[in-house]
Amino acid sequence: AMSAMEVDFRRMIAFLAVGELGFIALGFGIGTQYSIAAALFQAANEIVITALLFIGFGTVYYLTKTSDTRKLGGLIAVDSKMAIMVLLGGFAMAGVPPFNGFMSKLMLVQAAFEAGYPELALIAIFVSITIFFTFVKAFHTIYLQPKPAELKFAHETIPKEALFAVGVLLVVCLILGLCPWIVTNVFSSFVGGLI
């Protein structure tokens, strides 16, 4: 709820990242081998996705020297590639397929149902939907609504290194979403050895 009302996008990402920690806690709280492996997968995903969003939205600050969404708009015109990658990163965070966030959240929801906690599964789904709408609202404000007349750009272009880094992180999100067993098998056997 705090993230939905936040006008500073840096604080909004931080709130969303904290919200994502709830999914990790859910997996550990359920305490099955499957749920803990899912929690570790969620943690790995969150590191990748949060890095992507901080770099992506960092370019907004680089261009405009403001993180106040009330003063922003029209940034899709500066670099549509970055805008699309940030949008897809937000989808990954919210748990939209085919990205990694979807797979780890699906595993956590399945784990909650299997352990006999359907209410926790429903809360997890509701939180994901809230994250999705919060992110889409922020994205629309920053990139799609008309550029305010008083908004001046400190730089005209986004550094190529930032585009490259976000691109690489997005590819990782996609690979882990399409082939989650790359890491889930490792996490599952690790947890199996502990329990």
PDB file of N, CA, C and O in Angstrom, residues 121-161:
ATOM      1  N   ALA A 121      -1.544 -18.642   0.119  1.00  0.00           N
ATOM      2  CA  ALA A 121      -1.419 -18.637  -1.345  1.00  0.00           C
ATOM      3  C   ALA A 121      -2.215 -17.477  -1.938  1.00  0.00           C
ATOM      4  O   ALA A 121      -1.732 -16.767  -2.833  1.00  0.00           O
ATOM      5  N   LEU A 122      -3.417 -17.257  -1.421  1.00  0.00           N
ATOM      6  CA  LEU A 122      -4.272 -16.172  -1.938  1.00  0.00           C
ATOM      7  C   LEU A 122      -3.675 -14.803  -1.607  1.00  0.00           C
ATOM      8  O   LEU A 122      -3.711 -13.889  -2.438  1.00  0.00           O
ATOM      9  N   ILE A 123      -3.102 -14.657  -0.419  1.00  0.00           N
ATOM     10  CA  ILE A 123      -2.446 -13.391  -0.050  1.00  0.00           C
ATOM     11  C   ILE A 123      -1.275 -13.126  -0.994  1.00  0.00           C
ATOM     12  O   ILE A 123      -1.085 -12.001  -1.473  1.00  0.00           O
ATOM     13  N   ALA A 124      -0.494 -14.168  -1.291  1.00  0.00           N
ATOM     14  CA  ALA A 124       0.654 -14.023  -2.196  1.00  0.00           C
ATOM     15  C   ALA A 124       0.201 -13.555  -3.581  1.00  0.00           C
ATOM     16  O   ALA A 124       0.814 -12.675  -4.190  1.00  0.00           O
ATOM     17  N   ILE A 125      -0.902 -14.137  -4.068  1.00  0.00           N
ATOM     18  CA  ILE A 125      -1.437 -13.741  -5.380  1.00  0.00           C
ATOM     19  C   ILE A 125      -1.895 -12.282  -5.341  1.00  0.00           C
ATOM     20  O   ILE A 125      -1.610 -11.498  -6.247  1.00  0.00           O
ATOM     21  N   PHE A 126      -2.579 -11.909  -4.260  1.00  0.00           N
ATOM     22  CA  PHE A 126      -3.068 -10.528  -4.113  1.00  0.00           C
ATOM     23  C   PHE A 126      -1.903  -9.535  -4.081  1.00  0.00           C
ATOM     24  O   PHE A 126      -1.950  -8.481  -4.733  1.00  0.00           O
ATOM     25  N   VAL A 127      -0.834  -9.871  -3.354  1.00  0.00           N
ATOM     26  CA  VAL A 127       0.342  -8.982  -3.273  1.00  0.00           C
ATOM     27  C   VAL A 127       0.974  -8.815  -4.652  1.00  0.00           C
ATOM     28  O   VAL A 127       1.361  -7.714  -5.047  1.00  0.00           O
ATOM     29  N   SER A 128       1.054  -9.904  -5.405  1.00  0.00           N
ATOM     30  CA  SER A 128       1.620  -9.834  -6.765  1.00  0.00           C
ATOM     31  C   SER A 128       0.805  -8.903  -7.657  1.00  0.00           C
ATOM     32  O   SER A 128       1.371  -8.122  -8.432  1.00  0.00           O
ATOM     33  N   ILE A 129      -0.510  -8.997  -7.550  1.00  0.00           N
ATOM     34  CA  ILE A 129      -1.392  -8.131  -8.358  1.00  0.00           C
ATOM     35  C   ILE A 129      -1.191  -6.669  -7.962  1.00  0.00           C
ATOM     36  O   ILE A 129      -1.106  -5.780  -8.816  1.00  0.00           O
ATOM     37  N   THR A 130      -1.052  -6.411  -6.649  1.00  0.00           N
ATOM     38  CA  THR A 130      -0.815  -5.043  -6.160  1.00  0.00           C
ATOM     39  C   THR A 130       0.510  -4.495  -6.692  1.00  0.00           C
ATOM     40  O   THR A 130       0.582  -3.342  -7.141  1.00  0.00           O
ATOM     41  N   ILE A 131       1.556  -5.327  -6.657  1.00  0.00           N
ATOM     42  CA  ILE A 131       2.868  -4.916  -7.179  1.00  0.00           C
ATOM     43  C   ILE A 131       2.745  -4.569  -8.659  1.00  0.00           C
ATOM     44  O   ILE A 131       3.287  -3.568  -9.128  1.00  0.00           O
ATOM     45  N   PHE A 132       2.016  -5.400  -9.402  1.00  0.00           N
ATOM     46  CA  PHE A 132       1.838  -5.176 -10.841  1.00  0.00           C
ATOM     47  C   PHE A 132       1.212  -3.805 -11.105  1.00  0.00           C
ATOM     48  O   PHE A 132       1.728  -3.010 -11.896  1.00  0.00           O
ATOM     49  N   PHE A 133       0.102  -3.509 -10.429  1.00  0.00           N
ATOM     50  CA  PHE A 133      -0.597  -2.242 -10.683  1.00  0.00           C
ATOM     51  C   PHE A 133       0.207  -1.035 -10.221  1.00  0.00           C
ATOM     52  O   PHE A 133       0.214   0.011 -10.881  1.00  0.00           O
ATOM     53  N   THR A 134       0.920  -1.183  -9.099  1.00  0.00           N
ATOM     54  CA  THR A 134       1.782  -0.100  -8.607  1.00  0.00           C
ATOM     55  C   THR A 134       2.860   0.224  -9.628  1.00  0.00           C
ATOM     56  O   THR A 134       3.126   1.383  -9.954  1.00  0.00           O
ATOM     57  N   PHE A 135       3.463  -0.838 -10.157  1.00  0.00           N
ATOM     58  CA  PHE A 135       4.545  -0.643 -11.116  1.00  0.00           C
ATOM     59  C   PHE A 135       4.034  -0.019 -12.413  1.00  0.00           C
ATOM     60  O   PHE A 135       4.649   0.904 -12.952  1.00  0.00           O
ATOM     61  N   VAL A 136       2.921  -0.533 -12.919  1.00  0.00           N
ATOM     62  CA  VAL A 136       2.364  -0.009 -14.181  1.00  0.00           C
ATOM     63  C   VAL A 136       2.015   1.473 -14.038  1.00  0.00           C
ATOM     64  O   VAL A 136       2.268   2.269 -14.942  1.00  0.00           O
ATOM     65  N   LYS A 137       1.470   1.849 -12.886  1.00  0.00           N
ATOM     66  CA  LYS A 137       1.131   3.253 -12.645  1.00  0.00           C
ATOM     67  C   LYS A 137       2.393   4.131 -12.682  1.00  0.00           C
ATOM     68  O   LYS A 137       2.415   5.186 -13.324  1.00  0.00           O
ATOM     69  N   ALA A 138       3.457   3.681 -12.015  1.00  0.00           N
ATOM     70  CA  ALA A 138       4.714   4.445 -12.001  1.00  0.00           C
ATOM     71  C   ALA A 138       5.306   4.523 -13.399  1.00  0.00           C
ATOM     72  O   ALA A 138       5.778   5.583 -13.829  1.00  0.00           O
ATOM     73  N   PHE A 139       5.273   3.401 -14.117  1.00  0.00           N
ATOM     74  CA  PHE A 139       5.828   3.368 -15.477  1.00  0.00           C
ATOM     75  C   PHE A 139       5.079   4.352 -16.372  1.00  0.00           C
ATOM     76  O   PHE A 139       5.691   5.115 -17.132  1.00  0.00           O
ATOM     77  N   HIS A 140       3.766   4.341 -16.278  1.00  0.00           N
ATOM     78  CA  HIS A 140       2.953   5.251 -17.104  1.00  0.00           C
ATOM     79  C   HIS A 140       3.304   6.707 -16.801  1.00  0.00           C
ATOM     80  O   HIS A 140       3.483   7.519 -17.702  1.00  0.00           O
ATOM     81  N   THR A 141       3.422   7.020 -15.508  1.00  0.00           N
ATOM     82  CA  THR A 141       3.727   8.393 -15.093  1.00  0.00           C
ATOM     83  C   THR A 141       5.070   8.864 -15.642  1.00  0.00           C
ATOM     84  O   THR A 141       5.183   9.954 -16.193  1.00  0.00           O
ATOM     85  N   ILE A 142       6.086   8.006 -15.517  1.00  0.00           N
ATOM     86  CA  ILE A 142       7.452   8.402 -15.884  1.00  0.00           C
ATOM     87  C   ILE A 142       7.661   8.404 -17.397  1.00  0.00           C
ATOM     88  O   ILE A 142       8.251   9.329 -17.953  1.00  0.00           O
ATOM     89  N   TYR A 143       7.168   7.378 -18.059  1.00  0.00           N
ATOM     90  CA  TYR A 143       7.516   7.185 -19.477  1.00  0.00           C
ATOM     91  C   TYR A 143       6.440   7.611 -20.470  1.00  0.00           C
ATOM     92  O   TYR A 143       6.763   8.072 -21.566  1.00  0.00           O
ATOM     93  N   LEU A 144       5.176   7.435 -20.127  1.00  0.00           N
ATOM     94  CA  LEU A 144       4.121   7.568 -21.136  1.00  0.00           C
ATOM     95  C   LEU A 144       3.324   8.864 -21.083  1.00  0.00           C
ATOM     96  O   LEU A 144       2.849   9.336 -22.117  1.00  0.00           O
ATOM     97  N   GLN A 145       3.141   9.421 -19.887  1.00  0.00           N
ATOM     98  CA  GLN A 145       2.353  10.659 -19.853  1.00  0.00           C
ATOM     99  C   GLN A 145       3.167  11.803 -20.479  1.00  0.00           C
ATOM    100  O   GLN A 145       4.394  11.714 -20.559  1.00  0.00           O
ATOM    101  N   PRO A 146       2.504  12.851 -20.958  1.00  0.00           N
ATOM    102  CA  PRO A 146       3.235  13.938 -21.641  1.00  0.00           C
ATOM    103  C   PRO A 146       4.337  14.542 -20.763  1.00  0.00           C
ATOM    104  O   PRO A 146       4.187  14.646 -19.551  1.00  0.00           O
ATOM    105  N   LYS A 147       5.429  14.902 -21.410  1.00  0.00           N
ATOM    106  CA  LYS A 147       6.558  15.525 -20.700  1.00  0.00           C
ATOM    107  C   LYS A 147       6.140  16.892 -20.174  1.00  0.00           C
ATOM    108  O   LYS A 147       5.654  17.732 -20.932  1.00  0.00           O
ATOM    109  N   PRO A 148       6.300  17.138 -18.856  1.00  0.00           N
ATOM    110  CA  PRO A 148       5.961  18.462 -18.311  1.00  0.00           C
ATOM    111  C   PRO A 148       6.832  19.553 -18.952  1.00  0.00           C
ATOM    112  O   PRO A 148       8.021  19.325 -19.203  1.00  0.00           O
ATOM    113  N   ALA A 149       6.238  20.705 -19.200  1.00  0.00           N
ATOM    114  CA  ALA A 149       6.955  21.804 -19.875  1.00  0.00           C
ATOM    115  C   ALA A 149       8.202  22.226 -19.109  1.00  0.00           C
ATOM    116  O   ALA A 149       9.214  22.588 -19.696  1.00  0.00           O
ATOM    117  N   GLU A 150       8.134  22.141 -17.773  1.00  0.00           N
ATOM    118  CA  GLU A 150       9.260  22.626 -16.955  1.00  0.00           C
ATOM    119  C   GLU A 150      10.361  21.567 -16.776  1.00  0.00           C
ATOM    120  O   GLU A 150      11.405  21.856 -16.182  1.00  0.00           O
ATOM    121  N   LEU A 151      10.144  20.335 -17.284  1.00  0.00           N
ATOM    122  CA  LEU A 151      11.145  19.282 -17.127  1.00  0.00           C
ATOM    123  C   LEU A 151      12.301  19.501 -18.101  1.00  0.00           C
ATOM    124  O   LEU A 151      12.121  19.527 -19.310  1.00  0.00           O
ATOM    125  N   LYS A 152      13.491  19.690 -17.534  1.00  0.00           N
ATOM    126  CA  LYS A 152      14.695  19.877 -18.353  1.00  0.00           C
ATOM    127  C   LYS A 152      15.577  18.640 -18.212  1.00  0.00           C
ATOM    128  O   LYS A 152      15.722  18.100 -17.121  1.00  0.00           O
ATOM    129  N   PHE A 153      16.198  18.222 -19.286  1.00  0.00           N
ATOM    130  CA  PHE A 153      17.086  17.063 -19.251  1.00  0.00           C
ATOM    131  C   PHE A 153      18.520  17.501 -18.963  1.00  0.00           C
ATOM    132  O   PHE A 153      19.043  18.408 -19.606  1.00  0.00           O
ATOM    133  N   ALA A 154      19.149  16.824 -17.990  1.00  0.00           N
ATOM    134  CA  ALA A 154      20.556  17.080 -17.671  1.00  0.00           C
ATOM    135  C   ALA A 154      21.458  16.423 -18.720  1.00  0.00           C
ATOM    136  O   ALA A 154      22.547  16.899 -18.995  1.00  0.00           O
ATOM    137  N   HIS A 155      20.991  15.307 -19.276  1.00  0.00           N
ATOM    138  CA  HIS A 155      21.706  14.603 -20.337  1.00  0.00           C
ATOM    139  C   HIS A 155      20.704  14.234 -21.426  1.00  0.00           C
ATOM    140  O   HIS A 155      19.526  14.059 -21.157  1.00  0.00           O
ATOM    141  N   GLU A 156      21.195  14.103 -22.639  1.00  0.00           N
ATOM    142  CA  GLU A 156      20.294  13.805 -23.767  1.00  0.00           C
ATOM    143  C   GLU A 156      20.150  12.309 -24.021  1.00  0.00           C
ATOM    144  O   GLU A 156      19.177  11.865 -24.611  1.00  0.00           O
ATOM    145  N   THR A 157      21.162  11.527 -23.604  1.00  0.00           N
ATOM    146  CA  THR A 157      21.132  10.089 -23.868  1.00  0.00           C
ATOM    147  C   THR A 157      21.485   9.302 -22.611  1.00  0.00           C
ATOM    148  O   THR A 157      22.066   9.837 -21.668  1.00  0.00           O
ATOM    149  N   ILE A 158      21.118   8.023 -22.633  1.00  0.00           N
ATOM    150  CA  ILE A 158      21.416   7.099 -21.538  1.00  0.00           C
ATOM    151  C   ILE A 158      22.749   6.419 -21.837  1.00  0.00           C
ATOM    152  O   ILE A 158      22.992   6.041 -22.987  1.00  0.00           O
ATOM    153  N   PRO A 159      23.623   6.254 -20.824  1.00  0.00           N
ATOM    154  CA  PRO A 159      24.903   5.573 -21.073  1.00  0.00           C
ATOM    155  C   PRO A 159      24.695   4.161 -21.634  1.00  0.00           C
ATOM    156  O   PRO A 159      23.817   3.431 -21.171  1.00  0.00           O
ATOM    157  N   LYS A 160      25.517   3.806 -22.625  1.00  0.00           N
ATOM    158  CA  LYS A 160      25.415   2.478 -23.253  1.00  0.00           C
ATOM    159  C   LYS A 160      25.625   1.364 -22.220  1.00  0.00           C
ATOM    160  O   LYS A 160      25.030   0.290 -22.321  1.00  0.00           O
ATOM    161  N   GLU A 161      26.496   1.616 -21.235  1.00  0.00           N
ATOM    162  CA  GLU A 161      26.769   0.600 -20.216  1.00  0.00           C
ATOM    163  C   GLU A 161      25.503   0.246 -19.428  1.00  0.00           C
ATOM    164  O   GLU A 161      25.290  -0.918 -19.085  1.00  0.00           O
TER     165      GLU A 161
END
